[in-house]
Amino acid sequence: MADEKNLNSQGDDIKEECLEEDNKCQCSDEKDCDCETEDTEKCSNDEEKSAEDAEGPQNETEILAKEIETMKLEKAKLHDQLKKANNEIDTLKDRLLRTTSEYENFRKRTAKEKEAIYTDSCVDVLKTLLPVLDNMERAAAVEGSLDDLKKGIEMTIRQFQDSLSKLDVEEISVENGFDPNLHNAVMHVEDESFDQNAIVEVFQKGYKRGDKVIRHSMVKVAN
């Protein structure tokens, strides 16, 4: 039994010596040994890596937070732009409605004014012509000779001509020869006693007011 205990004790001692040998530096020169330094650097690198791993999620969170804040600001900016655009659209719609309403009122007012001007013009013309009608009715009611009737008609014609003059209406002249802008040639005759395009006869007088032709003269033209 004593021998077995001694053997076990010796075996334990040998194991401890082996472990110590394994833990000892393998460098031949202890002065130039870098084993301890390498172990220290390894531990330092492991600590830095652990710190970086710990900071990584924190940095990602900060980046995400900044991106979210930027998106919020951009969203608010777009919302303001949309609100401004909607306000401008409402303003333009209101302006269009006002313009349309003003144009419609202008159109109706212009139509009424045009009708009023036309009515006033007709009234002015009728006021000028009514005295002629009065005289013709008086002449027709008078009993007398043909000479008296002729005088009454001549007086009515003069009065009617005066009425036309008051309206700035004048008879178209035929003294300067045929003018297609003023005359309507319904007959043509060859006669050397007349000049070229001379008007030799008037079948129906023409009238104009300023440059506006009311009725062309109906004439016979020579040569």
mmCIF file of C-alpha atoms in Angstrom:
data_model
loop_
_atom_site.group_PDB
_atom_site.id
_atom_site.type_symbol
_atom_site.label_atom_id
_atom_site.label_comp_id
_atom_site.label_asym_id
_atom_site.label_seq_id
_atom_site.Cartn_x
_atom_site.Cartn_y
_atom_site.Cartn_z
ATOM 1 C CA MET A 1 0.000 0.000 0.000
ATOM 2 C CA ALA A 2 2.823 2.368 0.862
ATOM 3 C CA ASP A 3 4.396 1.711 -2.504
ATOM 4 C CA GLU A 4 1.155 2.527 -4.345
ATOM 5 C CA LYS A 5 0.815 5.876 -2.535
ATOM 6 C CA ASN A 6 4.378 6.758 -3.416
ATOM 7 C CA LEU A 7 3.726 5.949 -7.070
ATOM 8 C CA ASN A 8 0.580 8.104 -7.142
ATOM 9 C CA SER A 9 2.383 10.993 -5.525
ATOM 10 C CA GLN A 10 5.202 10.773 -8.008
ATOM 11 C CA GLY A 11 2.687 10.728 -10.885
ATOM 12 C CA ASP A 12 1.023 13.904 -9.641
ATOM 13 C CA ASP A 13 4.372 15.608 -9.364
ATOM 14 C CA ILE A 14 5.214 14.630 -12.922
ATOM 15 C CA LYS A 15 1.879 16.060 -14.192
ATOM 16 C CA GLU A 16 2.461 19.372 -12.443
ATOM 17 C CA GLU A 17 5.956 19.580 -13.900
ATOM 18 C CA CYS A 18 4.534 18.940 -17.398
ATOM 19 C CA LEU A 19 1.944 21.678 -16.983
ATOM 20 C CA GLU A 20 4.588 24.101 -15.804
ATOM 21 C CA GLU A 21 6.722 23.203 -18.818
ATOM 22 C CA ASP A 22 3.794 23.873 -21.126
ATOM 23 C CA ASN A 23 3.176 27.287 -19.575
ATOM 24 C CA LYS A 24 6.831 28.254 -19.707
ATOM 25 C CA CYS A 25 8.077 30.473 -22.545
ATOM 26 C CA GLN A 26 9.687 28.454 -25.332
ATOM 27 C CA CYS A 27 12.079 31.227 -26.262
ATOM 28 C CA SER A 28 15.753 30.393 -25.796
ATOM 29 C CA ASP A 29 16.598 33.831 -24.523
ATOM 30 C CA GLU A 30 14.312 35.250 -21.902
ATOM 31 C CA LYS A 31 15.602 38.784 -22.546
ATOM 32 C CA ASP A 32 14.452 38.716 -26.179
ATOM 33 C CA CYS A 33 11.193 36.963 -25.398
ATOM 34 C CA ASP A 34 8.075 38.639 -26.857
ATOM 35 C CA CYS A 35 5.567 36.141 -25.596
ATOM 36 C CA GLU A 36 4.381 38.299 -22.763
ATOM 37 C CA THR A 37 4.141 41.340 -25.064
ATOM 38 C CA GLU A 38 2.146 39.388 -27.640
ATOM 39 C CA ASP A 39 -0.224 38.195 -24.982
ATOM 40 C CA THR A 40 -0.652 41.777 -23.767
ATOM 41 C CA GLU A 41 -1.295 43.075 -27.289
ATOM 42 C CA LYS A 42 -3.724 40.253 -27.932
ATOM 43 C CA CYS A 43 -5.660 41.125 -24.820
ATOM 44 C CA SER A 44 -5.637 44.833 -25.813
ATOM 45 C CA ASN A 45 -6.891 44.053 -29.321
ATOM 46 C CA ASP A 46 -9.601 41.849 -27.918
ATOM 47 C CA GLU A 47 -10.711 44.670 -25.636
ATOM 48 C CA GLU A 48 -10.749 47.201 -28.509
ATOM 49 C CA LYS A 49 -12.721 44.811 -30.680
ATOM 50 C CA SER A 50 -15.227 44.304 -27.906
ATOM 51 C CA ALA A 51 -15.533 48.094 -27.510
ATOM 52 C CA GLU A 52 -16.039 48.543 -31.256
ATOM 53 C CA ASP A 53 -18.642 45.793 -31.282
ATOM 54 C CA ALA A 54 -20.402 47.575 -28.441
ATOM 55 C CA GLU A 55 -20.255 50.958 -30.223
ATOM 56 C CA GLY A 56 -21.461 49.526 -33.591
ATOM 57 C CA PRO A 57 -25.154 49.180 -32.742
ATOM 58 C CA GLN A 58 -25.106 52.564 -31.046
ATOM 59 C CA ASN A 59 -23.703 54.272 -34.171
ATOM 60 C CA GLU A 60 -26.275 52.538 -36.397
ATOM 61 C CA THR A 61 -29.047 53.736 -34.095
ATOM 62 C CA GLU A 62 -27.779 57.318 -34.288
ATOM 63 C CA ILE A 63 -27.595 57.129 -38.107
ATOM 64 C CA LEU A 64 -31.123 55.777 -38.324
ATOM 65 C CA ALA A 65 -32.345 58.472 -35.954
ATOM 66 C CA LYS A 66 -30.745 61.176 -38.118
ATOM 67 C CA GLU A 67 -32.256 59.679 -41.285
ATOM 68 C CA ILE A 68 -35.688 59.577 -39.654
ATOM 69 C CA GLU A 69 -35.335 63.204 -38.569
ATOM 70 C CA THR A 70 -34.278 64.195 -42.101
ATOM 71 C CA MET A 71 -37.277 62.359 -43.549
ATOM 72 C CA LYS A 72 -39.585 64.134 -41.100
ATOM 73 C CA LEU A 73 -38.194 67.521 -42.126
ATOM 74 C CA GLU A 74 -38.543 66.624 -45.812
ATOM 75 C CA LYS A 75 -42.105 65.465 -45.223
ATOM 76 C CA ALA A 76 -42.953 68.728 -43.453
ATOM 77 C CA LYS A 77 -41.386 70.680 -46.325
ATOM 78 C CA LEU A 78 -43.411 68.747 -48.919
ATOM 79 C CA HIS A 79 -46.549 69.282 -46.857
ATOM 80 C CA ASP A 80 -45.943 73.044 -46.855
ATOM 81 C CA GLN A 81 -45.337 73.034 -50.614
ATOM 82 C CA LEU A 82 -48.531 71.055 -51.198
ATOM 83 C CA LYS A 83 -50.492 73.438 -49.008
ATOM 84 C CA LYS A 84 -49.065 76.415 -50.886
ATOM 85 C CA ALA A 85 -49.897 74.819 -54.259
ATOM 86 C CA ASN A 86 -53.478 74.123 -53.152
ATOM 87 C CA ASN A 87 -53.839 77.738 -52.019
ATOM 88 C CA GLU A 88 -52.583 78.963 -55.403
ATOM 89 C CA ILE A 89 -55.040 76.645 -57.187
ATOM 90 C CA ASP A 90 -57.914 77.978 -55.087
ATOM 91 C CA THR A 91 -56.818 81.542 -55.867
ATOM 92 C CA LEU A 92 -56.683 80.825 -59.612
ATOM 93 C CA LYS A 93 -60.096 79.139 -59.514
ATOM 94 C CA ASP A 94 -61.588 82.136 -57.744
ATOM 95 C CA ARG A 95 -59.976 84.500 -60.240
ATOM 96 C CA LEU A 96 -61.287 82.429 -63.157
ATOM 97 C CA LEU A 97 -64.816 82.473 -61.751
ATOM 98 C CA ARG A 98 -64.669 86.241 -61.265
ATOM 99 C CA THR A 99 -63.306 86.769 -64.780
ATOM 100 C CA THR A 100 -65.990 84.533 -66.291
ATOM 101 C CA SER A 101 -68.692 86.366 -64.364
ATOM 102 C CA GLU A 102 -67.315 89.761 -65.392
ATOM 103 C CA TYR A 103 -67.158 88.690 -69.054
ATOM 104 C CA GLU A 104 -70.745 87.415 -68.962
ATOM 105 C CA ASN A 105 -71.920 90.681 -67.413
ATOM 106 C CA PHE A 106 -69.935 92.629 -70.026
ATOM 107 C CA ARG A 107 -71.474 90.580 -72.848
ATOM 108 C CA LYS A 108 -75.006 91.160 -71.579
ATOM 109 C CA ARG A 109 -74.336 94.859 -71.012
ATOM 110 C CA THR A 110 -72.829 95.237 -74.492
ATOM 111 C CA ALA A 111 -75.814 93.485 -76.085
ATOM 112 C CA LYS A 112 -78.205 95.831 -74.286
ATOM 113 C CA GLU A 113 -76.175 98.887 -75.275
ATOM 114 C CA LYS A 114 -76.055 97.711 -78.890
ATOM 115 C CA GLU A 115 -79.807 97.223 -78.941
ATOM 116 C CA ALA A 116 -80.331 100.631 -77.340
ATOM 117 C CA ILE A 117 -78.082 102.310 -79.930
ATOM 118 C CA TYR A 118 -79.933 100.602 -82.779
ATOM 119 C CA THR A 119 -83.298 101.638 -81.340
ATOM 120 C CA ASP A 120 -82.149 105.225 -80.866
ATOM 121 C CA SER A 121 -80.875 105.335 -84.452
ATOM 122 C CA CYS A 122 -84.182 104.053 -85.788
ATOM 123 C CA VAL A 123 -86.075 106.597 -83.704
ATOM 124 C CA ASP A 124 -83.905 109.432 -85.020
ATOM 125 C CA VAL A 125 -84.485 108.350 -88.636
ATOM 126 C CA LEU A 126 -88.230 107.990 -88.123
ATOM 127 C CA LYS A 127 -88.454 111.401 -86.491
ATOM 128 C CA THR A 128 -86.846 112.853 -89.610
ATOM 129 C CA LEU A 129 -89.153 111.015 -92.026
ATOM 130 C CA LEU A 130 -92.465 111.440 -90.205
ATOM 131 C CA PRO A 131 -92.942 115.084 -91.331
ATOM 132 C CA VAL A 132 -92.651 113.886 -94.941
ATOM 133 C CA LEU A 133 -95.428 111.400 -94.317
ATOM 134 C CA ASP A 134 -97.529 114.112 -92.688
ATOM 135 C CA ASN A 135 -97.228 116.372 -95.750
ATOM 136 C CA MET A 136 -98.053 113.557 -98.149
ATOM 137 C CA GLU A 137 -101.193 112.771 -96.149
ATOM 138 C CA ARG A 138 -102.209 116.463 -96.161
ATOM 139 C CA ALA A 139 -101.610 116.730 -99.923
ATOM 140 C CA ALA A 140 -103.714 113.660 -100.555
ATOM 141 C CA ALA A 141 -106.562 115.105 -98.468
ATOM 142 C CA VAL A 142 -106.682 118.434 -100.357
ATOM 143 C CA GLU A 143 -109.071 118.706 -103.270
ATOM 144 C CA GLY A 144 -107.670 120.734 -106.123
ATOM 145 C CA SER A 145 -106.186 120.791 -109.611
ATOM 146 C CA LEU A 146 -103.317 118.687 -110.888
ATOM 147 C CA ASP A 147 -101.036 121.687 -110.571
ATOM 148 C CA ASP A 148 -101.786 121.904 -106.873
ATOM 149 C CA LEU A 149 -101.087 118.182 -106.498
ATOM 150 C CA LYS A 150 -97.846 118.540 -108.391
ATOM 151 C CA LYS A 151 -96.748 121.406 -106.170
ATOM 152 C CA GLY A 152 -97.549 119.336 -103.089
ATOM 153 C CA ILE A 153 -95.487 116.411 -104.367
ATOM 154 C CA GLU A 154 -92.568 118.681 -105.225
ATOM 155 C CA MET A 155 -92.690 120.188 -101.758
ATOM 156 C CA THR A 156 -92.717 116.714 -100.222
ATOM 157 C CA ILE A 157 -89.699 115.689 -102.296
ATOM 158 C CA ARG A 158 -87.738 118.738 -101.153
ATOM 159 C CA GLN A 159 -88.659 118.038 -97.548
ATOM 160 C CA PHE A 160 -87.592 114.427 -97.920
ATOM 161 C CA GLN A 161 -84.264 115.512 -99.418
ATOM 162 C CA ASP A 162 -83.756 117.858 -96.485
ATOM 163 C CA SER A 163 -84.420 114.951 -94.139
ATOM 164 C CA LEU A 164 -81.769 112.872 -95.899
ATOM 165 C CA SER A 165 -79.297 115.740 -95.633
ATOM 166 C CA LYS A 166 -79.880 115.910 -91.882
ATOM 167 C CA LEU A 167 -78.932 112.230 -91.752
ATOM 168 C CA ASP A 168 -75.740 112.974 -93.764
ATOM 169 C CA VAL A 169 -77.115 110.984 -96.702
ATOM 170 C CA GLU A 170 -76.170 112.285 -100.147
ATOM 171 C CA GLU A 171 -76.951 111.316 -103.716
ATOM 172 C CA ILE A 172 -74.206 109.485 -105.604
ATOM 173 C CA SER A 173 -72.824 111.648 -108.414
ATOM 174 C CA VAL A 174 -72.652 110.411 -112.010
ATOM 175 C CA GLU A 175 -70.652 113.309 -113.436
ATOM 176 C CA ASN A 176 -67.245 111.619 -113.132
ATOM 177 C CA GLY A 177 -68.155 108.561 -115.174
ATOM 178 C CA PHE A 178 -68.786 104.958 -114.301
ATOM 179 C CA ASP A 179 -67.351 103.645 -111.006
ATOM 180 C CA PRO A 180 -68.124 100.000 -110.169
ATOM 181 C CA ASN A 181 -67.850 100.844 -106.476
ATOM 182 C CA LEU A 182 -70.715 103.341 -106.798
ATOM 183 C CA HIS A 183 -72.669 102.415 -109.924
ATOM 184 C CA ASN A 184 -74.406 99.345 -111.257
ATOM 185 C CA ALA A 185 -74.352 99.244 -115.087
ATOM 186 C CA VAL A 186 -77.509 97.569 -116.354
ATOM 187 C CA MET A 187 -77.176 98.747 -119.989
ATOM 188 C CA HIS A 188 -74.354 99.542 -122.394
ATOM 189 C CA VAL A 189 -74.488 101.685 -125.508
ATOM 190 C CA GLU A 190 -71.976 102.532 -128.264
ATOM 191 C CA ASP A 191 -72.121 106.265 -128.867
ATOM 192 C CA GLU A 192 -69.112 108.287 -130.030
ATOM 193 C CA SER A 193 -70.695 111.467 -128.788
ATOM 194 C CA PHE A 194 -69.961 110.314 -125.217
ATOM 195 C CA ASP A 195 -66.617 109.711 -123.550
ATOM 196 C CA GLN A 196 -65.376 106.289 -122.553
ATOM 197 C CA ASN A 197 -67.399 104.866 -119.593
ATOM 198 C CA ALA A 198 -69.601 107.924 -119.509
ATOM 199 C CA ILE A 199 -72.949 107.532 -117.757
ATOM 200 C CA VAL A 200 -75.631 108.549 -120.216
ATOM 201 C CA GLU A 201 -78.723 107.709 -118.212
ATOM 202 C CA VAL A 202 -79.712 107.039 -114.597
ATOM 203 C CA PHE A 203 -82.524 104.577 -114.061
ATOM 204 C CA GLN A 204 -82.377 104.697 -110.281
ATOM 205 C CA LYS A 205 -80.470 107.115 -108.078
ATOM 206 C CA GLY A 206 -77.915 105.829 -105.607
ATOM 207 C CA TYR A 207 -77.189 107.142 -102.116
ATOM 208 C CA LYS A 208 -74.333 106.958 -99.655
ATOM 209 C CA ARG A 209 -73.471 108.129 -96.177
ATOM 210 C CA GLY A 210 -69.817 109.013 -95.963
ATOM 211 C CA ASP A 211 -67.897 106.132 -97.565
ATOM 212 C CA LYS A 212 -70.735 103.680 -96.947
ATOM 213 C CA VAL A 213 -72.886 102.992 -100.019
ATOM 214 C CA ILE A 214 -76.555 102.691 -99.107
ATOM 215 C CA ARG A 215 -77.646 101.876 -102.637
ATOM 216 C CA HIS A 216 -75.717 101.766 -105.924
ATOM 217 C CA SER A 217 -76.904 103.915 -108.817
ATOM 218 C CA MET A 218 -78.535 101.924 -111.631
ATOM 219 C CA VAL A 219 -77.172 103.398 -114.877
ATOM 220 C CA LYS A 220 -76.598 103.087 -118.625
ATOM 221 C CA VAL A 221 -72.919 103.304 -119.673
ATOM 222 C CA ALA A 222 -71.549 104.431 -123.040
ATOM 223 C CA ASN A 223 -68.677 102.878 -124.994
#
